[in-house]
Coordinates of C-alpha atoms in Angstrom, one line a residue:
M1 CA 117.9 75.4 119.2
K2 CA 114.5 74.7 117.4
P3 CA 114.2 72.9 114.0
S4 CA 113.9 75.4 111.1
H5 CA 110.5 73.9 110.4
T6 CA 109.1 74.7 113.8
D7 CA 109.9 77.8 113.4
L8 CA 108.3 78.4 110.2
I9 CA 105.0 76.7 111.6
E10 CA 104.8 78.8 115.1
R11 CA 105.7 81.7 112.9
Y12 CA 103.3 80.9 110.5
F13 CA 100.4 80.4 112.9
D14 CA 101.2 83.9 114.8
G15 CA 100.9 85.7 110.9
G16 CA 104.6 86.5 110.5
L17 CA 105.6 84.4 107.7
A18 CA 107.3 86.5 104.6
S19 CA 105.9 85.2 101.4
D20 CA 109.1 83.4 100.6
E21 CA 109.0 81.8 104.0
L22 CA 105.7 80.5 103.2
R23 CA 106.3 79.0 99.9
V24 CA 109.1 77.1 101.8
L25 CA 107.0 76.0 104.6
E26 CA 104.2 74.8 101.9
T27 CA 106.9 72.7 100.1
L28 CA 108.0 71.2 103.5
L29 CA 104.3 70.3 103.9
L30 CA 103.9 68.7 100.7
E31 CA 106.9 66.4 101.0
N32 CA 107.9 65.5 104.5
P33 CA 105.1 63.6 106.6
A34 CA 106.8 64.5 109.9
V35 CA 106.3 68.1 109.2
R36 CA 102.6 67.8 108.2
E37 CA 101.9 65.9 111.8
E38 CA 103.8 68.9 113.9
F39 CA 101.5 71.2 111.8
L40 CA 98.5 69.4 112.5
V41 CA 99.6 69.8 116.1
F42 CA 99.7 73.2 116.2
G43 CA 96.4 73.7 113.7
N44 CA 94.6 71.8 116.8
M45 CA 96.4 74.2 119.6
E46 CA 95.3 77.0 116.9
G47 CA 91.8 76.2 116.7
S48 CA 91.5 76.2 120.6
L49 CA 93.5 79.7 120.9
Q50 CA 90.6 80.7 118.3
E51 CA 88.1 79.9 121.3
W52 CA 90.1 80.8 124.2
G53 CA 90.5 84.6 124.2
A54 CA 92.5 84.3 127.6
A55 CA 95.2 82.2 126.0
R56 CA 96.8 84.6 123.4
T57 CA 99.8 85.6 124.7
T58 CA 103.0 84.4 123.9
E59 CA 104.0 82.6 127.2
S60 CA 100.6 80.8 127.3
R61 CA 100.8 79.9 123.6
H62 CA 104.0 78.2 124.4
A63 CA 102.7 76.2 127.7
L64 CA 99.9 75.0 125.3
I65 CA 102.7 73.9 122.7
A66 CA 104.1 72.0 125.5
E67 CA 101.2 70.3 126.7
I68 CA 100.2 69.4 123.2
R69 CA 103.5 68.1 122.2
K70 CA 103.4 65.7 125.3
A71 CA 99.8 64.2 124.2
S72 CA 101.4 63.9 120.4
A73 CA 104.3 61.9 122.0
R74 CA 101.6 59.7 123.8
R75 CA 99.9 59.3 120.5
H76 CA 103.3 58.0 119.1
L77 CA 103.7 55.1 121.7
R78 CA 100.2 53.8 121.1
R79 CA 101.0 54.2 116.9
R80 CA 104.0 52.1 117.8
A81 CA 102.7 49.5 119.7
V82 CA 99.8 48.9 117.3
F83 CA 102.4 48.9 114.6
C84 CA 104.3 46.0 116.4
L85 CA 101.2 44.0 117.0
A86 CA 100.1 44.6 113.2
A87 CA 103.2 43.4 112.2
A88 CA 103.5 40.3 114.4
A89 CA 100.4 39.4 113.1
L90 CA 101.2 39.6 109.4
L91 CA 104.2 37.9 110.2
A92 CA 102.4 35.4 111.3
L93 CA 100.2 35.0 108.4
G94 CA 102.8 35.2 106.0
L95 CA 104.3 31.9 107.7
W96 CA 101.0 30.2 108.1
A97 CA 100.9 30.7 104.4
G98 CA 104.1 29.3 103.8
L99 CA 103.2 26.4 105.8
R100 CA 100.0 25.8 103.9
G101 CA 102.1 26.2 100.6
P102 CA 100.9 27.8 97.4
G103 CA 97.8 26.5 97.2
V104 CA 96.4 28.8 99.9
W105 CA 96.4 31.4 97.2
K106 CA 94.1 30.0 94.6
E107 CA 91.6 30.1 97.5
R108 CA 91.4 33.9 97.7
P109 CA 88.4 35.5 95.9
S110 CA 89.0 37.5 92.6
I111 CA 87.5 40.6 94.1
V112 CA 89.0 42.2 97.1
T113 CA 88.7 45.7 99.0
A114 CA 90.9 48.2 97.5
D115 CA 92.3 49.8 100.7
I116 CA 94.7 46.7 100.9
S117 CA 98.5 47.8 100.6
P118 CA 100.0 46.5 97.1
D119 CA 103.2 45.7 99.3
S120 CA 101.1 44.0 102.2
V121 CA 101.3 39.9 102.7
L122 CA 97.7 39.9 101.2
G123 CA 99.4 41.2 98.2
T124 CA 97.0 42.3 95.8
S125 CA 97.7 45.1 92.9
H126 CA 94.5 47.0 93.4
A127 CA 92.8 49.0 90.4
I128 CA 89.2 50.3 90.5
A129 CA 87.8 49.7 86.8
T130 CA 84.8 51.1 85.0
F131 CA 82.8 49.5 81.7
R132 CA 81.1 50.7 78.4
G133 CA 79.6 47.9 76.8
G134 CA 81.9 44.9 78.2
A135 CA 82.8 43.2 81.0
L136 CA 86.5 41.8 82.3
V137 CA 87.2 38.3 83.0
S138 CA 89.9 36.6 84.5
M139 CA 92.7 34.7 82.7
D140 CA 90.4 31.6 84.0
G141 CA 87.3 33.1 82.6
R142 CA 85.8 33.8 85.8
A143 CA 83.8 37.8 85.7
V144 CA 85.1 40.1 87.6
G145 CA 83.8 43.5 89.1
E146 CA 85.0 46.9 89.6
T147 CA 87.9 46.0 92.0
L148 CA 91.0 44.4 90.5
E149 CA 93.6 42.5 92.2
R150 CA 97.3 41.2 90.9
G151 CA 96.6 39.0 88.1
G152 CA 95.6 38.7 84.2
Y153 CA 92.7 39.9 82.7
R154 CA 91.0 39.9 79.2
L155 CA 88.4 42.3 77.9
P156 CA 86.6 40.5 74.8
T157 CA 83.4 43.3 74.0
G158 CA 83.4 47.0 74.5
T159 CA 85.7 49.4 76.3
A160 CA 87.2 49.5 80.1
A161 CA 88.9 52.1 82.1
L162 CA 91.1 51.4 85.2
E163 CA 92.8 53.3 88.0
T164 CA 95.3 52.1 89.7
V165 CA 95.8 52.8 93.5
E166 CA 99.2 55.2 92.6
G167 CA 96.9 56.9 90.1
T168 CA 97.9 55.3 86.9
Q169 CA 94.9 55.5 84.7
V170 CA 94.7 52.7 81.7
S171 CA 91.8 52.7 78.9
C172 CA 91.6 49.8 76.6
M173 CA 89.7 48.8 73.6
A174 CA 88.3 44.8 73.1
P175 CA 89.8 42.6 72.1
A176 CA 92.3 43.4 75.0
G177 CA 94.3 41.4 77.5
F178 CA 96.7 42.5 80.2
S179 CA 98.0 41.8 84.1
L180 CA 99.0 43.6 87.0
P181 CA 102.1 42.2 88.2
D182 CA 102.3 44.9 90.8
S183 CA 101.6 48.5 91.3
R184 CA 103.8 50.2 89.2
Q185 CA 103.8 47.5 86.3
I186 CA 101.6 46.7 83.6
A187 CA 101.8 43.8 81.1
L188 CA 100.1 44.3 77.5
S189 CA 99.2 41.3 75.3
E190 CA 96.7 42.6 72.7
G191 CA 94.6 45.6 72.1
I192 CA 94.7 49.2 71.8
F193 CA 95.7 50.9 75.3
L194 CA 95.8 54.8 76.4
I195 CA 97.9 55.0 79.5
R196 CA 98.5 58.2 81.6
H197 CA 100.8 58.2 84.5
P198 CA 101.4 61.0 87.1
A199 CA 105.0 61.9 87.8
M200 CA 104.9 61.4 91.9
P201 CA 104.6 57.8 92.0
G202 CA 107.8 56.9 90.2
I203 CA 108.4 55.0 86.5
L204 CA 105.4 52.9 85.2
R205 CA 107.1 49.6 83.8
I206 CA 105.5 48.6 80.4
T207 CA 105.4 45.6 78.8
A208 CA 104.4 44.5 75.4
G209 CA 104.6 43.0 72.1
G210 CA 107.9 41.0 73.5
M211 CA 109.4 44.7 74.6
S212 CA 109.7 46.7 77.7
F213 CA 109.1 50.2 78.2
S214 CA 109.7 53.1 81.0
L215 CA 107.1 55.8 81.3
E216 CA 108.5 58.5 83.5
E217 CA 105.5 60.7 83.4
G218 CA 102.5 61.5 80.6
E219 CA 100.3 59.8 78.1
C220 CA 101.0 57.1 75.4
V221 CA 98.5 55.0 73.0
M222 CA 99.4 51.5 72.4
R223 CA 98.5 49.0 69.8
V224 CA 99.5 45.9 71.0
S225 CA 99.8 42.1 69.5
R226 CA 101.9 39.5 70.5
S227 CA 104.7 40.1 68.5
S228 CA 104.7 43.8 68.0
C229 CA 103.9 47.4 69.8
E230 CA 102.9 50.6 67.9
V231 CA 103.6 53.6 70.4
L232 CA 102.2 57.1 70.0
L233 CA 103.7 59.2 72.9
E234 CA 101.3 62.3 73.3
S235 CA 103.3 64.0 76.3
G236 CA 105.8 63.2 78.8
R237 CA 109.1 61.1 78.7
M238 CA 109.2 57.4 77.9
I239 CA 112.1 55.4 76.9
E240 CA 112.7 52.1 75.5
G241 CA 113.8 49.1 77.8
T242 CA 115.3 50.8 81.0
G243 CA 118.1 52.8 79.6
G244 CA 117.1 53.1 75.7
P245 CA 116.4 56.5 73.6
L246 CA 113.5 58.7 74.5
L247 CA 110.5 58.3 72.1
G248 CA 109.6 61.5 70.4
I249 CA 106.5 63.2 71.6
G250 CA 103.9 63.4 68.9
R251 CA 105.6 60.6 66.7
A252 CA 104.4 56.8 66.5
T253 CA 106.7 54.3 66.3
L254 CA 106.1 50.5 65.5
F255 CA 108.6 48.2 67.6
R256 CA 108.8 44.3 66.9
E257 CA 110.1 41.6 68.3
G258 CA 113.8 41.3 68.4
G259 CA 114.5 44.9 68.9
L260 CA 113.7 46.2 65.4
A261 CA 112.0 49.9 65.3
E262 CA 110.7 51.8 62.7
E263 CA 109.0 55.3 62.6
V264 CA 104.9 55.1 61.3
P265 CA 104.7 57.4 58.4
D266 CA 100.6 58.3 60.0
A267 CA 100.2 58.7 63.5
G268 CA 97.1 60.1 62.7
P269 CA 94.5 56.5 63.2
L270 CA 96.4 55.7 66.3
R271 CA 95.9 59.5 67.9
E272 CA 92.2 59.1 66.5
V273 CA 91.8 55.9 68.7
G274 CA 93.5 57.4 71.6
A275 CA 91.2 60.5 71.4
R276 CA 88.3 58.1 71.2
L277 CA 89.2 56.1 74.4
R278 CA 90.0 59.6 76.4
K279 CA 86.7 60.8 75.8
D280 CA 84.5 57.3 76.0
T281 CA 86.2 55.7 79.2
F282 CA 88.4 57.7 81.1
A283 CA 86.6 58.3 84.6
R284 CA 87.5 58.4 87.7
S285 CA 87.4 55.5 90.3
N286 CA 84.3 56.7 92.2
S287 CA 82.3 56.5 88.7
G288 CA 81.3 60.0 89.1
G289 CA 81.8 63.7 90.2
V290 CA 83.0 65.0 87.2
L291 CA 82.7 64.5 83.4
P292 CA 85.7 62.5 81.7
S293 CA 85.5 65.6 79.3
L294 CA 85.8 68.5 81.9
L295 CA 88.3 66.6 83.6
D296 CA 90.6 66.9 80.5
D297 CA 89.6 70.5 80.6
P298 CA 93.1 72.5 81.0
A299 CA 91.1 75.1 82.8
L300 CA 90.4 72.6 85.4
V301 CA 93.1 73.6 88.2
I302 CA 91.9 72.1 91.3
C303 CA 89.5 68.6 91.3
Y304 CA 88.9 66.8 94.7
D305 CA 86.9 63.6 95.0
F306 CA 88.3 63.3 98.5
E307 CA 89.0 59.4 97.8
P308 CA 91.9 58.4 100.5
D309 CA 95.2 58.3 99.2
P310 CA 96.6 54.9 100.1
A311 CA 100.1 56.6 100.8
D312 CA 99.4 59.1 102.8
A313 CA 95.9 59.7 104.6
S314 CA 96.8 63.4 105.5
R315 CA 96.4 64.5 101.4
V316 CA 93.9 65.2 99.2
V317 CA 94.9 64.4 95.7
N318 CA 94.3 66.8 93.0
R319 CA 92.7 64.6 90.3
A320 CA 92.6 67.3 87.7
R321 CA 94.3 65.6 84.6
R322 CA 96.3 69.0 83.6
G323 CA 96.3 70.1 87.3
S324 CA 99.4 70.0 89.4
R325 CA 100.2 67.3 92.3
Q326 CA 101.6 70.3 93.6
R327 CA 97.8 71.5 94.4
D328 CA 97.4 68.5 96.4
G329 CA 95.4 69.4 99.9
I330 CA 96.5 68.6 103.5
V331 CA 93.7 67.5 105.7
I332 CA 93.6 68.9 108.8
G333 CA 91.0 67.4 111.4
A334 CA 88.2 67.1 108.7
T335 CA 87.7 63.5 108.0
S336 CA 87.0 60.9 104.9
A337 CA 84.1 58.9 105.2
P338 CA 81.6 56.8 103.2
D339 CA 78.0 58.0 102.5
R340 CA 75.3 55.9 101.3
R341 CA 74.1 58.8 99.2
R342 CA 77.1 59.3 97.0
S343 CA 79.4 56.9 95.2
G344 CA 82.6 56.8 97.3
Q345 CA 84.1 58.9 100.2
V346 CA 83.0 62.5 100.9
M347 CA 84.9 64.8 103.5
E348 CA 83.2 65.6 106.6
F349 CA 83.7 68.9 108.4
S350 CA 82.4 68.7 112.0
H351 CA 84.9 70.8 114.4
H352 CA 85.8 74.4 114.2
T353 CA 89.5 73.6 113.5
D354 CA 88.6 71.4 110.6
R355 CA 90.0 72.4 107.3
I356 CA 92.3 71.1 103.9
R357 CA 94.8 73.7 103.3
L358 CA 96.3 73.7 99.9
R359 CA 98.6 76.1 97.5
A360 CA 96.2 77.3 94.7
D361 CA 98.5 79.7 92.9
I362 CA 95.6 81.1 91.0
E363 CA 96.0 84.2 88.8
S364 CA 93.1 84.5 86.4
T365 CA 90.2 86.7 85.0
E366 CA 87.6 84.1 85.4
L367 CA 86.6 81.3 88.1
T368 CA 84.4 78.6 88.9
F369 CA 83.7 76.8 91.8
A370 CA 81.6 73.9 91.8
A371 CA 81.0 71.3 94.7
W372 CA 78.4 68.6 96.3
V373 CA 77.5 70.2 99.4
L374 CA 75.7 68.6 102.3
V375 CA 74.7 71.5 105.3
T376 CA 74.5 70.3 108.8
G377 CA 74.4 73.8 110.4
L378 CA 75.6 77.5 109.3
D379 CA 76.5 78.6 112.8
R380 CA 78.8 81.0 111.8
R381 CA 78.0 84.5 110.2
Y382 CA 80.0 83.3 107.1
N383 CA 80.7 79.7 106.5
S384 CA 83.5 78.8 104.4
L385 CA 83.5 76.5 101.2
F386 CA 86.6 78.1 99.6
M387 CA 88.6 81.2 101.2
S388 CA 91.7 82.5 100.0
D389 CA 94.1 83.3 103.3
D390 CA 94.4 86.7 104.5
F391 CA 91.8 88.1 101.9
L392 CA 94.3 90.2 100.4
P393 CA 93.1 92.6 97.0
G394 CA 92.2 89.9 94.0
G395 CA 91.5 87.3 97.0
V396 CA 87.8 85.9 97.1
H397 CA 85.8 83.8 99.6
W398 CA 83.0 81.2 98.5
Q399 CA 80.9 80.9 101.5
M400 CA 77.5 80.3 103.0
G401 CA 76.0 83.0 105.2
N402 CA 73.9 82.0 108.6
A403 CA 71.0 83.4 106.8
G404 CA 71.4 80.6 104.5
Y405 CA 72.7 82.1 101.4
L406 CA 75.6 81.6 98.6
G407 CA 77.6 83.9 97.9
L408 CA 81.1 85.2 96.5
C409 CA 82.7 88.1 98.2
S410 CA 86.2 89.9 96.6
R411 CA 88.5 92.4 97.9
V412 CA 89.3 95.3 95.7
D413 CA 92.0 97.6 97.6
S414 CA 90.6 98.5 100.7
Y415 CA 86.9 97.5 100.3
Y416 CA 84.8 94.3 99.4
Q417 CA 82.4 93.4 96.9
D418 CA 79.7 90.5 97.9
A419 CA 77.4 88.9 95.4
K420 CA 75.1 86.7 97.1
T421 CA 71.7 84.3 96.6
P422 CA 68.8 84.8 98.6
P423 CA 68.4 81.9 101.5
I424 CA 68.6 78.7 99.8
I425 CA 69.4 76.1 102.6
G426 CA 68.1 76.1 105.8
P427 CA 66.9 73.9 108.7
V428 CA 64.3 72.3 106.5
N429 CA 67.0 71.2 104.0
Y430 CA 69.8 70.6 106.4
G431 CA 71.0 66.9 105.7
E432 CA 70.5 66.8 102.1
W433 CA 73.1 66.9 99.2
H434 CA 73.0 69.9 96.7
H435 CA 75.1 70.9 94.0
L436 CA 76.6 74.3 94.3
A437 CA 78.4 76.3 91.7
T438 CA 79.6 79.9 91.5
T439 CA 80.7 81.6 88.1
C440 CA 82.6 85.1 88.0
N441 CA 84.2 87.1 85.4
A442 CA 86.4 89.9 86.6
V443 CA 86.3 91.7 83.0
T444 CA 82.4 91.8 82.7
G445 CA 82.0 91.9 86.7
E446 CA 79.2 89.2 86.0
V447 CA 78.6 86.8 89.1
S448 CA 76.3 83.9 88.5
H449 CA 75.0 81.3 91.2
Y450 CA 73.9 77.9 90.9
L451 CA 71.7 75.4 92.7
D452 CA 71.5 71.6 91.4
G453 CA 72.2 73.1 87.8
R454 CA 70.0 75.6 87.7
I455 CA 70.8 79.4 87.5
I456 CA 69.2 81.1 90.5
S457 CA 70.9 84.6 91.0
S458 CA 73.1 86.9 88.9
S459 CA 74.9 90.2 89.8
R460 CA 77.9 92.4 88.9
F461 CA 81.0 93.1 90.6
N462 CA 83.1 96.5 89.9
G463 CA 86.7 96.9 89.2
I464 CA 88.5 93.6 89.7
P465 CA 91.2 93.5 87.5
T466 CA 92.1 89.9 87.8
F467 CA 91.8 87.2 90.6
H468 CA 94.9 86.3 92.3
F469 CA 95.7 84.2 95.8
V470 CA 98.5 81.6 96.3
T471 CA 97.2 79.8 99.5
A472 CA 93.8 78.9 100.8
E473 CA 91.7 76.8 102.6
I474 CA 88.4 74.6 102.4
G475 CA 86.0 74.3 104.9
N476 CA 87.6 77.0 106.9
W477 CA 89.7 80.1 106.4
R478 CA 93.1 81.4 108.1
P479 CA 93.4 85.4 108.7
A480 CA 96.0 87.3 108.5
N481 CA 96.7 87.8 112.2
L482 CA 94.5 86.7 115.4
E483 CA 94.9 90.2 117.3
G484 CA 91.7 91.6 118.5
I485 CA 89.9 88.4 117.6
E486 CA 86.2 88.3 117.0
A487 CA 83.2 85.9 116.6
E488 CA 83.2 86.2 112.6
I489 CA 87.0 85.4 112.1
I490 CA 85.7 81.6 113.0
R491 CA 84.4 80.4 109.4
N492 CA 84.4 76.6 109.6
F493 CA 81.9 75.2 107.7
M494 CA 79.8 72.2 109.3
G495 CA 78.7 69.3 107.1
K496 CA 80.1 67.1 104.0
M497 CA 81.3 67.8 100.8
D498 CA 82.2 66.0 97.6
D499 CA 83.9 66.7 94.0
F500 CA 85.1 70.1 94.6
C501 CA 86.2 71.7 91.2
L502 CA 87.9 74.9 90.6
F503 CA 88.3 76.1 86.9
T504 CA 90.0 79.0 85.6
R505 CA 87.2 79.9 83.2
V506 CA 83.3 80.4 83.4
L507 CA 81.6 76.8 82.6
S508 CA 78.6 77.4 80.6
S509 CA 75.1 76.7 81.9
D510 CA 75.0 73.2 80.2
E511 CA 78.2 72.4 81.7
I512 CA 77.3 73.2 85.5
A513 CA 73.9 71.3 84.7
S514 CA 76.1 68.3 83.7
L515 CA 78.2 68.3 86.9
A516 CA 74.8 68.5 89.0
R517 CA 73.8 65.6 87.3
E518 CA 77.0 63.4 87.9
K519 CA 76.2 61.5 91.3

C-alpha cells in the first residue's frame, strides 16, 4: 500500500486534490524533507509530461514514476557514499586538532565563510553584520568584517546590526559588547540591544547583567550593564531563566544581580531607543534589497532574498518580519547562485520545470508585486513571474509576454482582464538587471506598472471584488489539469530573480523608487 503522502502527491499532479487535502500536502511539504524530495521527483516527471504528450496516460505515467524512483535510489546511494567520506574526513580533522592541542584554534582567522554549519568540526556560530558609523572589533582588539564567527565582540562607536544563520536579528548601540557562544545563544555584557527572534529555530538563550533569559519568539529591547539588565518585551514570549515567569508585553522590568526585579514606571525611553535602532540598523544579510522600514511593514507578506537556508537548501525563507514562515517557498529545480552584479545570492531559472512553490493565503483588495529580474529569453507566450494556481476567480498572474511586455492578469467569473505595458524587455537588453513592480487596487481598478522605479503604464480593471488565492508559483505555473495540454500552458520563466516582494497594499511611487535604488 502506498504511503498517504505519495498518494497525495500523485493526485496533486493529476489535478485531483480537494482543498482540504491540498492544505495537508502543503503542511507535509513544509515540515518533512523526505516528502519534499519525493515531490521534487514527481515535479521533474511532471515537467517531462508537459513536453511528452504521448506519456499522459495513467499507465505511462506510473512507468515513468518507477524509472524516476530507480534513479532517485541511485542518487541516494551516491549521497550516502559522499556523506560517509565527509564524516571520515571531519573525524580525521577532529583527531588532528586534538593532537595539535587547543593552540590550533588560535591560528584560525577571525573572518570565515558563512556557509559552514555551526555544528561542524570547524565550529563557528555565524552572523552577518552591517554597520552605521562604527565597526566591530574582537575582544583581543582585531577589527572584524561582515562575517562573524564564535567569540566576543565590542562596538566602540556607532550602531551595528547582525543576523545569525538561524534568522535571529540583533541590533546594538555603542558602547556595546557581546559574544556568540553558539547559534542559539548570545551573551550581552554592556550596551543597548534590540533582539528579534523567529519561532522556527527554537528558544534563544540570552545572558545579560548576571541574569539569563529565554526568548521563544518575538522582539525585545535590552539595556545591559555589568550588574543589571532592563528588559522591554515588545512581542512574543520571554521568560527569566529557563522556567521563570513570563514577562509582560509592553512593560519594562529592571533585573539586578542576585535575582531582584522591579517594574520600570516609564518604558517610553527604552521603547524610543528600540524604535531608533529598528529604523536605522535592521537590514538583511545581503545589505540590500528591501529597506528596513518596508521590511517592518505589516502589508509585506512575502519577501524572498533567495539566500540559502543553512538548515534546508530546498527552502526559500520568507524574510518579511511580520510575515509567516508558513509562506516559505519550496525550490523545485531552480538554483541559488551568486551574481557579480548583485550582492548575495539570486535565484536562477533555466529549465522548463524550474519553479518555487509557496502557500500565499492572500485575500486583499490591494496588491503590489516587486522584484529584480534578469531575462535571458521570453520563449513562452506567457512567462511567469508569479502565478496563482489554477487561475480561479480572484487569482492573479504577474507575467511577461513574449513580445517583451510586463502584465498583470486577473480572473473575474468566467473572463479575464489583462493590464500590460508596451514592450520593455527584449533581445537588446537580455542579460541586464531591471527592477519590475506592479500595483493594483481592486476597489478603484487601477493597475500601474513600474520599470526601474519609474511608472511606465497605467490602466484599469473592472469588477474585481477582491484578490483571493491560496497556493502559487514563482517562475512557473501549475494549471488545474493537464488534459488537452497546449503549448501556452507551459509558462516557465527563463532568467534570474532577486528580492521578490508581495505587499497587500498599493505602494507609493516613492516607495517603489526606493526599492529600485536598493542594489
